[in-house]
PDB file of N, CA and C in Angstrom:
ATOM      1  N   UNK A   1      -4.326  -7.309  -5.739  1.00  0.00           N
ATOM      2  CA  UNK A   1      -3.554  -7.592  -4.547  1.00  0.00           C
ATOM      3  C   UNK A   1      -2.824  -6.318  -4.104  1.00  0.00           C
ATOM      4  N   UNK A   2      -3.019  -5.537  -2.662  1.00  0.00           N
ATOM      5  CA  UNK A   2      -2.139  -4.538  -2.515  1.00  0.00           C
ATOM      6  C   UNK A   2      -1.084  -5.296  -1.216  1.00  0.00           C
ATOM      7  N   UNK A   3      -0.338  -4.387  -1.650  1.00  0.00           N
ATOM      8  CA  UNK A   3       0.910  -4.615  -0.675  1.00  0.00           C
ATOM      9  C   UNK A   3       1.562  -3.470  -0.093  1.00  0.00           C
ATOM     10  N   UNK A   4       1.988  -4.071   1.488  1.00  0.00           N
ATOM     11  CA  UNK A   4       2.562  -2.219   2.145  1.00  0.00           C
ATOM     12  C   UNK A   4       3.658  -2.590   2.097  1.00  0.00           C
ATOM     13  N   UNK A   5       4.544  -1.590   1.620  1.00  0.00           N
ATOM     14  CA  UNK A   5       5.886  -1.216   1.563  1.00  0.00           C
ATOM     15  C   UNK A   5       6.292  -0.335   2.719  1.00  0.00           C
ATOM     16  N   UNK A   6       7.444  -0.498   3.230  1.00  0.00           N
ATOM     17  CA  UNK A   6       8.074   0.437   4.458  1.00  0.00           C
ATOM     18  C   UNK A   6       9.044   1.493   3.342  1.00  0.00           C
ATOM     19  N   UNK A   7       8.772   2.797   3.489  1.00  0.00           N
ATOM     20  CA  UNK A   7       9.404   3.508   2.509  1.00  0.00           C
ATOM     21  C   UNK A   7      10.530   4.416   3.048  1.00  0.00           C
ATOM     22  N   UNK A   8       9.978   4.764   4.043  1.00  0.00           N
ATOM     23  CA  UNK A   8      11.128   5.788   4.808  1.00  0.00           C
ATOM     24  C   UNK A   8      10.673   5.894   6.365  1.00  0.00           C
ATOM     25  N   UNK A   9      11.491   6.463   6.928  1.00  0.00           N
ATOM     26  CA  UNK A   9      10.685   7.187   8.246  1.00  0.00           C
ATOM     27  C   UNK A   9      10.701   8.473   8.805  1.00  0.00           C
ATOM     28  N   UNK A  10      10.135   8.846   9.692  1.00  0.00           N
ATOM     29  CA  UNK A  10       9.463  10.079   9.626  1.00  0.00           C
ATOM     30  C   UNK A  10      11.026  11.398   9.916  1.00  0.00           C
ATOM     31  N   UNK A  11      11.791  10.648  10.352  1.00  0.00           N
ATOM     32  CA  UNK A  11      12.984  11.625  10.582  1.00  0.00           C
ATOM     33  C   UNK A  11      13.621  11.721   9.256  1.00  0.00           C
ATOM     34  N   UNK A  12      13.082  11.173   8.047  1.00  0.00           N
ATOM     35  CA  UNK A  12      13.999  11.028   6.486  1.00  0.00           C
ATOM     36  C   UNK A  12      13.903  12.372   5.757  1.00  0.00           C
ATOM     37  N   UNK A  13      12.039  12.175   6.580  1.00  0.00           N
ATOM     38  CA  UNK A  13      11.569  13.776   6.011  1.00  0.00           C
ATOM     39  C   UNK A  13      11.342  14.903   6.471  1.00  0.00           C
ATOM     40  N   UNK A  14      11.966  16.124   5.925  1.00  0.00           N
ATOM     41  CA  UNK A  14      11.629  17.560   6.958  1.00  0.00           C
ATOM     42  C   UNK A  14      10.150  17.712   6.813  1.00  0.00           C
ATOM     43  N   UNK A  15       9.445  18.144   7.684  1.00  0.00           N
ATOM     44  CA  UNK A  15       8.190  19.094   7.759  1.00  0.00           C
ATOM     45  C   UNK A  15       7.705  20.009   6.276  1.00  0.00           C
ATOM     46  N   UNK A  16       6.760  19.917   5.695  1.00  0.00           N
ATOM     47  CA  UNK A  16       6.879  20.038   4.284  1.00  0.00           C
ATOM     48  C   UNK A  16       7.918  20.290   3.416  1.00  0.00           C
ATOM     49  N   UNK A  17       8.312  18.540   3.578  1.00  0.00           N
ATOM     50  CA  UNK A  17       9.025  18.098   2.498  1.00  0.00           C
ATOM     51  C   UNK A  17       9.049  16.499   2.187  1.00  0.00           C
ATOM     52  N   UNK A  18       9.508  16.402   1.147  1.00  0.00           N
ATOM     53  CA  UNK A  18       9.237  14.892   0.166  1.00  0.00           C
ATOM     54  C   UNK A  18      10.291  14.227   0.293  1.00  0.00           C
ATOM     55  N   UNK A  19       9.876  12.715  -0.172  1.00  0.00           N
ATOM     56  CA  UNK A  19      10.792  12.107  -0.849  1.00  0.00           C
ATOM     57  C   UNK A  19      10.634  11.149  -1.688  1.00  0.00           C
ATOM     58  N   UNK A  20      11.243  10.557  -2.482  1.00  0.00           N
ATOM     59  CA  UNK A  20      10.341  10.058  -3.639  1.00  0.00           C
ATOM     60  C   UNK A  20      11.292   8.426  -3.179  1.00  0.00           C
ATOM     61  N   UNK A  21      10.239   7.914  -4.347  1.00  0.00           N
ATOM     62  CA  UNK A  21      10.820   6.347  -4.361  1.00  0.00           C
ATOM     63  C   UNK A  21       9.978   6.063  -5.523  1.00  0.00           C
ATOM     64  N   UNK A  22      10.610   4.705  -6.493  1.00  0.00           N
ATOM     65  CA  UNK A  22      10.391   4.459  -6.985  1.00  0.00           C
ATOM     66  C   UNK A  22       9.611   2.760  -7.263  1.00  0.00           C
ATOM     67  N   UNK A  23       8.107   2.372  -7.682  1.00  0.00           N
ATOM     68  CA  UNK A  23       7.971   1.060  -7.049  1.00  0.00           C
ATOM     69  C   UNK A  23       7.663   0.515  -8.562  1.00  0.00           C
ATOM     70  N   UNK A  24       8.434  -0.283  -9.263  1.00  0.00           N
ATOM     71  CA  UNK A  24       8.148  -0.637 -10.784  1.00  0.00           C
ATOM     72  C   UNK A  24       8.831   0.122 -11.532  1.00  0.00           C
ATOM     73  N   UNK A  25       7.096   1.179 -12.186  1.00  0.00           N
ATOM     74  CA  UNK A  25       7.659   2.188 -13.241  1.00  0.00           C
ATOM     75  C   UNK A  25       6.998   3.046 -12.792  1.00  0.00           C
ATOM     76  N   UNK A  26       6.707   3.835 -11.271  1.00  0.00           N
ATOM     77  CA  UNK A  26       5.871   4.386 -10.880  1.00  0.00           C
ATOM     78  C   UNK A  26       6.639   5.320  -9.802  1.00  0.00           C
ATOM     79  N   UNK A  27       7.247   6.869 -10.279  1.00  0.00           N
ATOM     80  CA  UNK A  27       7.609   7.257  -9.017  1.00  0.00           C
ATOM     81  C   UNK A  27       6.566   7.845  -8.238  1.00  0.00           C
ATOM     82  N   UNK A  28       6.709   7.553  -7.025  1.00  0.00           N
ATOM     83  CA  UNK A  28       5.640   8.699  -6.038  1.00  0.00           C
ATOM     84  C   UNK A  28       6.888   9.614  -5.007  1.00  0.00           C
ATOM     85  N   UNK A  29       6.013  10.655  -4.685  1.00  0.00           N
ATOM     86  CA  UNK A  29       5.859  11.338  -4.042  1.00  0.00           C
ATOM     87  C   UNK A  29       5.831  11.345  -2.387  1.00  0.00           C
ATOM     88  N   UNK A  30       6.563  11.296  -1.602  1.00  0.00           N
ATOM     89  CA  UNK A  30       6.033  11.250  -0.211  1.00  0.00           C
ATOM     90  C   UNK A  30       6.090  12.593   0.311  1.00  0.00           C
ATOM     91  N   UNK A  31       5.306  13.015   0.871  1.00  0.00           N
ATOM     92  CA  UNK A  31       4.996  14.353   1.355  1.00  0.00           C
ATOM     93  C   UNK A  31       4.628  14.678   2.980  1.00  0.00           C
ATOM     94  N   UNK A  32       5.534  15.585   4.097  1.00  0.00           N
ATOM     95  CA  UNK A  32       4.978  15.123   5.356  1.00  0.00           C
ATOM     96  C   UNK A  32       4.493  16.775   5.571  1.00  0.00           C
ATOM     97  N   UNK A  33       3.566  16.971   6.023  1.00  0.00           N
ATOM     98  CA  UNK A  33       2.681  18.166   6.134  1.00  0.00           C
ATOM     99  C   UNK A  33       3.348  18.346   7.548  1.00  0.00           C
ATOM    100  N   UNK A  34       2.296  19.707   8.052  1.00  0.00           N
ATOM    101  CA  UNK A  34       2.791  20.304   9.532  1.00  0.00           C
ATOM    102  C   UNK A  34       1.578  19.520  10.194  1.00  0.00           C
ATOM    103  N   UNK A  35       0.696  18.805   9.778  1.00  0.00           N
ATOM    104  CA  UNK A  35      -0.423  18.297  11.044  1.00  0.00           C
ATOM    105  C   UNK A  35      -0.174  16.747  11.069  1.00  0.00           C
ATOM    106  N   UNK A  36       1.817  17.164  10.999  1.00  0.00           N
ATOM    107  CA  UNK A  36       2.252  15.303  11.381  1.00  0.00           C
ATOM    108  C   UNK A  36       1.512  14.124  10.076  1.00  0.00           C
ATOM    109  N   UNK A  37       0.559  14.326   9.445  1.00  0.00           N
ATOM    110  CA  UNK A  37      -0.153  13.494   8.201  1.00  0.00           C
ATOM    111  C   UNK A  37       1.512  13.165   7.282  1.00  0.00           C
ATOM    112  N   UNK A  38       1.280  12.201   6.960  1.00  0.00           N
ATOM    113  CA  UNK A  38       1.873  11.532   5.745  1.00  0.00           C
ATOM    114  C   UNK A  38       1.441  11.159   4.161  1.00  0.00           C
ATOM    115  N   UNK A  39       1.583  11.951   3.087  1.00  0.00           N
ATOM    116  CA  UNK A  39       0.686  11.589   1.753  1.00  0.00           C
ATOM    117  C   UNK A  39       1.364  11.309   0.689  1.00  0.00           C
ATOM    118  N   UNK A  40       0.903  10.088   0.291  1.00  0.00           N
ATOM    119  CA  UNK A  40       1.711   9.903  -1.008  1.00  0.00           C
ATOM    120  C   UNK A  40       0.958   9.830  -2.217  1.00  0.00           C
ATOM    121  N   UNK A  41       1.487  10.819  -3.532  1.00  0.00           N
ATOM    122  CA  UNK A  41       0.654  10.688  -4.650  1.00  0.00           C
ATOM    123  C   UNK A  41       1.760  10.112  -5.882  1.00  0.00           C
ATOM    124  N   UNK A  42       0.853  10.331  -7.059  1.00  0.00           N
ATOM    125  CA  UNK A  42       1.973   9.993  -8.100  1.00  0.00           C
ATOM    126  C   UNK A  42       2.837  11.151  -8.381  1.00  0.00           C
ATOM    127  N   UNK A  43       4.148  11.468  -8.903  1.00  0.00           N
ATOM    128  CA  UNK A  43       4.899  12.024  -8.948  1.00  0.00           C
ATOM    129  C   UNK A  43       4.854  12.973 -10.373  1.00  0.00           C
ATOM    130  N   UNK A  44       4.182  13.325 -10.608  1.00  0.00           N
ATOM    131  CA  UNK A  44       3.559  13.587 -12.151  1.00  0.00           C
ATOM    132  C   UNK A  44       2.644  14.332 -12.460  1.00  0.00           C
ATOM    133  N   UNK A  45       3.010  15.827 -12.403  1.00  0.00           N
ATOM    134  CA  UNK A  45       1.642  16.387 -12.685  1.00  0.00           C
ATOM    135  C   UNK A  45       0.666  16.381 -13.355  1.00  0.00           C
ATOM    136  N   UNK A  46      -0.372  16.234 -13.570  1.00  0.00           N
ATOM    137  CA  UNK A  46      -1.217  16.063 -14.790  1.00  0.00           C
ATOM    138  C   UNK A  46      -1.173  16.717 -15.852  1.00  0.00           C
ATOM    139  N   UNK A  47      -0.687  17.992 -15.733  1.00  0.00           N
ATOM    140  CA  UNK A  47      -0.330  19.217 -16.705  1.00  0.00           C
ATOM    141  C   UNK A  47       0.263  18.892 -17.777  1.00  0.00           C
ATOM    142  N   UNK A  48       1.887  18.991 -17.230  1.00  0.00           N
ATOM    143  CA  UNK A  48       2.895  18.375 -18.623  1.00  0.00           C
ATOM    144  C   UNK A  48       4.308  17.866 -17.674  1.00  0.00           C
ATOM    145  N   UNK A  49       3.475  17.023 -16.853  1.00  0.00           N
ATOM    146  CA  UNK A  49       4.059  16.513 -16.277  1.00  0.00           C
ATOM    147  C   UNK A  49       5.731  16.847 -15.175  1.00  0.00           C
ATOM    148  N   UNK A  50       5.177  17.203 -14.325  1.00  0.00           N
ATOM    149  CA  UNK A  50       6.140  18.636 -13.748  1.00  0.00           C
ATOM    150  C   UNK A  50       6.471  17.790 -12.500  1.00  0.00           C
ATOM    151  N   UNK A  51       7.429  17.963 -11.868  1.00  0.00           N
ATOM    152  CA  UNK A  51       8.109  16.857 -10.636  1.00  0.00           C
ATOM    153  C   UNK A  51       7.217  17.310  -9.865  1.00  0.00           C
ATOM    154  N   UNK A  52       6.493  16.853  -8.994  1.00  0.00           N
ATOM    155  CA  UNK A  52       5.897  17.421  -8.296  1.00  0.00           C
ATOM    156  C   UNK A  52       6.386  17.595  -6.601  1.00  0.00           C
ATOM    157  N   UNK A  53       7.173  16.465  -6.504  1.00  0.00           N
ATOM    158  CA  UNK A  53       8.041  16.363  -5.332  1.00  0.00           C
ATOM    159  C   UNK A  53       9.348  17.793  -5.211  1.00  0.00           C
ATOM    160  N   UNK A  54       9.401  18.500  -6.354  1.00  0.00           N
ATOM    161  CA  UNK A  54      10.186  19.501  -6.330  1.00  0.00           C
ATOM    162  C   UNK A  54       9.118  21.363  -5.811  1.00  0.00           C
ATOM    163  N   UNK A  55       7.797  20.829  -5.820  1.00  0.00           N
ATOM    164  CA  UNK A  55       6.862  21.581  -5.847  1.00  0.00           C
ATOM    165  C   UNK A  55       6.879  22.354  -4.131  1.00  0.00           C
ATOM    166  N   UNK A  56       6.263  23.124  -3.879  1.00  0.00           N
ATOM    167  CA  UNK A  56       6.080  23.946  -2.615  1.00  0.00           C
ATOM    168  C   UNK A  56       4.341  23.466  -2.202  1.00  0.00           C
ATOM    169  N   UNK A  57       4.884  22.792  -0.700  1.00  0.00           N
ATOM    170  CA  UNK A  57       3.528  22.484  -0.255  1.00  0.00           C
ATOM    171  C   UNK A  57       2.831  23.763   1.055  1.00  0.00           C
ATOM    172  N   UNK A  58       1.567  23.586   0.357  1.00  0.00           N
ATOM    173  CA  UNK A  58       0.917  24.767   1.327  1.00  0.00           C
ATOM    174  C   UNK A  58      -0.484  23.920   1.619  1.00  0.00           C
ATOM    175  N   UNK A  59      -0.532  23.889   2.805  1.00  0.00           N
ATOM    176  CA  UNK A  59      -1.458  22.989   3.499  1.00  0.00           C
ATOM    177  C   UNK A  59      -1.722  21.808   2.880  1.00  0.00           C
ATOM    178  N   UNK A  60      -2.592  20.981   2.016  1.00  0.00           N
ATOM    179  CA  UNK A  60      -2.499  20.060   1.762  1.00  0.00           C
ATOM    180  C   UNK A  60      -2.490  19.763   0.386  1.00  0.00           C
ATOM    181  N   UNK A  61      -1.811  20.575  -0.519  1.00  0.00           N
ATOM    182  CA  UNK A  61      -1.752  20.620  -1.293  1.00  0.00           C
ATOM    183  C   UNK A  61      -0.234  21.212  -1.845  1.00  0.00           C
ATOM    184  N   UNK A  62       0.016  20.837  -2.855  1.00  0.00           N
ATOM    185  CA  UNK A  62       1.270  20.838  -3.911  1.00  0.00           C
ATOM    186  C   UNK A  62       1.366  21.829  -4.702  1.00  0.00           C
ATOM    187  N   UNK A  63       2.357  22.646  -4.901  1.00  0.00           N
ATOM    188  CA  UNK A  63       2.360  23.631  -6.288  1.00  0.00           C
ATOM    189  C   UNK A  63       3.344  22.897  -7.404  1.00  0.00           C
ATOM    190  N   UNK A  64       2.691  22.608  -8.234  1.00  0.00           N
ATOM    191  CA  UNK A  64       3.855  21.974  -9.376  1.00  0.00           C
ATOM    192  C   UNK A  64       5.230  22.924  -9.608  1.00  0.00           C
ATOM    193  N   UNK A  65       5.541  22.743  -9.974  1.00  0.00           N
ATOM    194  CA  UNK A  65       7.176  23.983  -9.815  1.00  0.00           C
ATOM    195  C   UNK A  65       6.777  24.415 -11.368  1.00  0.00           C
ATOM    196  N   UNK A  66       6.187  23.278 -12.225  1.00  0.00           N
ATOM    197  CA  UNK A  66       6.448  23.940 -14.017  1.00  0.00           C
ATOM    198  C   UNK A  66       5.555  25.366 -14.189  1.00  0.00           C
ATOM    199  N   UNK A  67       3.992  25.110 -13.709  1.00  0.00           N
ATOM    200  CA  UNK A  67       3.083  26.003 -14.136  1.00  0.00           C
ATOM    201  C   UNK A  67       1.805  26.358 -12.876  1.00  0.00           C
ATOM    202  N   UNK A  68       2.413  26.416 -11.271  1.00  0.00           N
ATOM    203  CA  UNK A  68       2.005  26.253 -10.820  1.00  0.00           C
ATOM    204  C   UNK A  68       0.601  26.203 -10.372  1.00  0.00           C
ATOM    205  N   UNK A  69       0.130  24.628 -11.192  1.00  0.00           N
ATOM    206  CA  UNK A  69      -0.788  23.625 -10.880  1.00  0.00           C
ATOM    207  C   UNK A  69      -0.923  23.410  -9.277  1.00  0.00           C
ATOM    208  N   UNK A  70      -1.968  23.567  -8.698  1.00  0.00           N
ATOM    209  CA  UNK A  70      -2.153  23.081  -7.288  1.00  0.00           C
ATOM    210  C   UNK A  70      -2.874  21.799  -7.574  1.00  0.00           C
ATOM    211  N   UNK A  71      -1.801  20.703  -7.087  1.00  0.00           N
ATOM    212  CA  UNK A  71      -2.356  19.461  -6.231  1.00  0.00           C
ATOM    213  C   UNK A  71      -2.988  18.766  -4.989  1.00  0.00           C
ATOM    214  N   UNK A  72      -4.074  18.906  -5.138  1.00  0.00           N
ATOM    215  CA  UNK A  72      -4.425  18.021  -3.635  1.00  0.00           C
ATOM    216  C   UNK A  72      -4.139  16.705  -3.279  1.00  0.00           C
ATOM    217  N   UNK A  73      -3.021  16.804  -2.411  1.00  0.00           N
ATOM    218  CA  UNK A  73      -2.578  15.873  -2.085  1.00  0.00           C
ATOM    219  C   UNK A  73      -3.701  14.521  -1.430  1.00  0.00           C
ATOM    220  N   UNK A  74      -4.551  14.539  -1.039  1.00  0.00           N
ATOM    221  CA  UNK A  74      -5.365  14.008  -0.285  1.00  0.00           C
ATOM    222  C   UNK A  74      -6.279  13.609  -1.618  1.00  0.00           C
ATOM    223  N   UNK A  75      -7.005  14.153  -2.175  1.00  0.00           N
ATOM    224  CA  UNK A  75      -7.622  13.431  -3.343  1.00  0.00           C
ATOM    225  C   UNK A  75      -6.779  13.130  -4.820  1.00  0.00           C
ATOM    226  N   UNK A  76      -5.998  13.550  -5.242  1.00  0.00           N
ATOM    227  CA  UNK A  76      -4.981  14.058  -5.972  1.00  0.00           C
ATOM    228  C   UNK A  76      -5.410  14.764  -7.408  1.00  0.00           C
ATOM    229  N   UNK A  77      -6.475  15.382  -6.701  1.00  0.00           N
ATOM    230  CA  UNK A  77      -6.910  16.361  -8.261  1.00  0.00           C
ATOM    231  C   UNK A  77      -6.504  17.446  -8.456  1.00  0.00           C
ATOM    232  N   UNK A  78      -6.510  18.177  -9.578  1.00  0.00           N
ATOM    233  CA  UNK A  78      -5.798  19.726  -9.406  1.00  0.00           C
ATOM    234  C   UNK A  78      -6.717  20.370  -9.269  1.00  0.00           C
ATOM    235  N   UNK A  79      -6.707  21.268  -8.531  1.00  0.00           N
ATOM    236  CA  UNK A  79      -7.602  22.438  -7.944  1.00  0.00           C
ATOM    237  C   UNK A  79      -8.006  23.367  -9.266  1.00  0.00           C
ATOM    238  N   UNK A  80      -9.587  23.872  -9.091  1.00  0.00           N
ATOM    239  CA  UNK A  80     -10.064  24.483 -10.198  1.00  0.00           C
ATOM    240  C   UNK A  80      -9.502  25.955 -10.508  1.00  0.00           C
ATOM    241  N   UNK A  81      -9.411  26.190 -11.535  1.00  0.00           N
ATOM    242  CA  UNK A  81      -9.786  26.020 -13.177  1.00  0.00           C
ATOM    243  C   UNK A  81      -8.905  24.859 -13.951  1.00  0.00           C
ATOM    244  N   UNK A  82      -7.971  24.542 -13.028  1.00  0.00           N
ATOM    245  CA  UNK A  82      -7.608  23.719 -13.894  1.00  0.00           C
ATOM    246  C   UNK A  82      -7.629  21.894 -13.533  1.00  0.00           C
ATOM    247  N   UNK A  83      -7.875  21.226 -14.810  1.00  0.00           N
ATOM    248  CA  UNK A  83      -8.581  20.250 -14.772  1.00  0.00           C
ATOM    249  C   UNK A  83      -7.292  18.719 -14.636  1.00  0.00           C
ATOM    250  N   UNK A  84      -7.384  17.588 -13.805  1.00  0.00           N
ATOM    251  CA  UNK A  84      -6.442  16.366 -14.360  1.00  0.00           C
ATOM    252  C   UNK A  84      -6.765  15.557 -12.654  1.00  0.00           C
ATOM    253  N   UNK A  85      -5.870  14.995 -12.589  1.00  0.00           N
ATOM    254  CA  UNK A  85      -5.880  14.065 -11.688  1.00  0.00           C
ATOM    255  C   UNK A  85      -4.645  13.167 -11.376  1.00  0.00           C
ATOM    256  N   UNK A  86      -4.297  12.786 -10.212  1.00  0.00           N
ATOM    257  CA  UNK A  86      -2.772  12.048 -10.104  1.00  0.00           C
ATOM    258  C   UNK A  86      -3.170  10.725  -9.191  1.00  0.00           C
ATOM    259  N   UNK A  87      -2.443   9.912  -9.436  1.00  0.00           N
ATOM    260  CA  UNK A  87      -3.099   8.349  -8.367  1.00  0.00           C
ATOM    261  C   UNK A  87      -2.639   9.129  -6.844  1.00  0.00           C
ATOM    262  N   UNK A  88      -3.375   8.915  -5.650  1.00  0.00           N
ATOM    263  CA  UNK A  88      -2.762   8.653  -4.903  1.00  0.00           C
ATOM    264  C   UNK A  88      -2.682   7.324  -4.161  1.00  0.00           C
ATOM    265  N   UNK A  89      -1.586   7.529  -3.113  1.00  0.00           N
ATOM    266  CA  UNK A  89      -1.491   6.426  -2.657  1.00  0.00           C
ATOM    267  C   UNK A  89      -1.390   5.884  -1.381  1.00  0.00           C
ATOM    268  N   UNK A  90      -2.109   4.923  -0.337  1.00  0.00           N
ATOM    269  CA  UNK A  90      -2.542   4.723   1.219  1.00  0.00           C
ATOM    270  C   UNK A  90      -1.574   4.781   2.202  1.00  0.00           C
ATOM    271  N   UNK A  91      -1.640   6.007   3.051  1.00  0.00           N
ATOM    272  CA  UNK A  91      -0.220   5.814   3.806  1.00  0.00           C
ATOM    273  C   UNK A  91      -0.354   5.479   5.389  1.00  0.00           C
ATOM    274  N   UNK A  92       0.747   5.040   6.026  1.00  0.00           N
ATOM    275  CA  UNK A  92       0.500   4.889   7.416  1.00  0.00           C
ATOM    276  C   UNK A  92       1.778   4.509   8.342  1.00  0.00           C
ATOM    277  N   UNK A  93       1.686   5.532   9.080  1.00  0.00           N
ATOM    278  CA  UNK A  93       2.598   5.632  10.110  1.00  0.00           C
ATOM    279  C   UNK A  93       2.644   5.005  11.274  1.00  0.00           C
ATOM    280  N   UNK A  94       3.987   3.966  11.842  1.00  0.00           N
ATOM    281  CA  UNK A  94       3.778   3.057  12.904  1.00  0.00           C
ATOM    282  C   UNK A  94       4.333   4.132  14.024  1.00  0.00           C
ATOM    283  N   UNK A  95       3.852   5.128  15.097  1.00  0.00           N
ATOM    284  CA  UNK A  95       3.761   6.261  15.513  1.00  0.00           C
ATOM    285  C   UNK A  95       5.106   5.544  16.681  1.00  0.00           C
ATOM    286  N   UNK A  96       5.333   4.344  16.951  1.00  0.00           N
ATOM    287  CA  UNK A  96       5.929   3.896  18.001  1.00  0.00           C
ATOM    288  C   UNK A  96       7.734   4.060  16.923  1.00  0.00           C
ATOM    289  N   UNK A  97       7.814   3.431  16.196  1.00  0.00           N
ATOM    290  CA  UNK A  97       9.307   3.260  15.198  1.00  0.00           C
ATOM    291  C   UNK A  97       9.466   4.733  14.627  1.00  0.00           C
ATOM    292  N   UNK A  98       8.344   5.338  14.036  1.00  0.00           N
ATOM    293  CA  UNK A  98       8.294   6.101  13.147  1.00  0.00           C
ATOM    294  C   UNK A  98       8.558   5.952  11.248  1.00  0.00           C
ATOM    295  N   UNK A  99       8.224   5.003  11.433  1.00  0.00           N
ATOM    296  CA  UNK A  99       7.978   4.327   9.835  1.00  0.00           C
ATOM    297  C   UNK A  99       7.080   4.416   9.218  1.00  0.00           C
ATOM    298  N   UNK A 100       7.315   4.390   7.695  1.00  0.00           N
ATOM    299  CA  UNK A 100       6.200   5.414   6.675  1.00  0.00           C
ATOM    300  C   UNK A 100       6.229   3.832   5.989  1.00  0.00           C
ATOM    301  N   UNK A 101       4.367   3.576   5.773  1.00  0.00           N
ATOM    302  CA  UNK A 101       4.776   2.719   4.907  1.00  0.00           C
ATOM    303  C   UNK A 101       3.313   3.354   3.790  1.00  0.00           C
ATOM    304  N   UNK A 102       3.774   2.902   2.594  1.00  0.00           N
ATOM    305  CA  UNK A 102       2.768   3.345   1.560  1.00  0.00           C
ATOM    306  C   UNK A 102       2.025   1.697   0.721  1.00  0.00           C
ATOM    307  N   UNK A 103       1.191   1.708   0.602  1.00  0.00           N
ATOM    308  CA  UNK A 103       0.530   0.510   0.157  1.00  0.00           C
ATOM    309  C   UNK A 103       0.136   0.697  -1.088  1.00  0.00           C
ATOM    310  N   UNK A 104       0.517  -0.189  -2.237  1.00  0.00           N
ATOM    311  CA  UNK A 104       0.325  -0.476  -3.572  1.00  0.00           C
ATOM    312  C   UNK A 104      -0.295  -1.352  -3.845  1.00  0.00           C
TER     313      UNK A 104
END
């Protein structure tokens, strides 16, 4: 069963920058790029587990802050040589309110 959550809206977040929330035991990540896109992954690098919401985004992707791991935000794998993977998660913007909602 998924369900959309309203998480924030688009004025919550600066232009590459995050904000996190927490749904269970699961923090994610919300991330708003410069091509207006909205992405949410898990909050957790695959590495050794590095905030990733504290990370520097460069196009669509994440630098972990610990060992900078690049995340693709959009598939949520880490870019090669190095190997892992993070959930992401379905996002969508009501362009009229400006509300972020992420679906679990």
């Amino acid at each position: 069963m998924t369900t959309k959550l309203l998480v924030a809206n688009l004025s919550d977040i600066d232009v590459l920058g995050s904000r996190t929330i927490k749904i269970q035991n699961t923090e994610i990540a919300v991330f708003r790029l410069t091509d207006g896109s909205v992405l949410a992954v898990e909050n957790k690098c695959p590495h050794k587990g590095g905030v990733l919401s504290e990370g520097m985004v460069c196009g669509t992707a994440v630098h972990c802050p610990l060992h900078d791991w690049k995340i693709d935000l959009r598939s949520g794998r880490a870019q090669e040589p190095d190997e892992g993977c993070v959930t992401t998660f379905e996002t969508e913007i009501d362009r009229e309110s400006g509300s972020i909602y992420v679906t679990i």
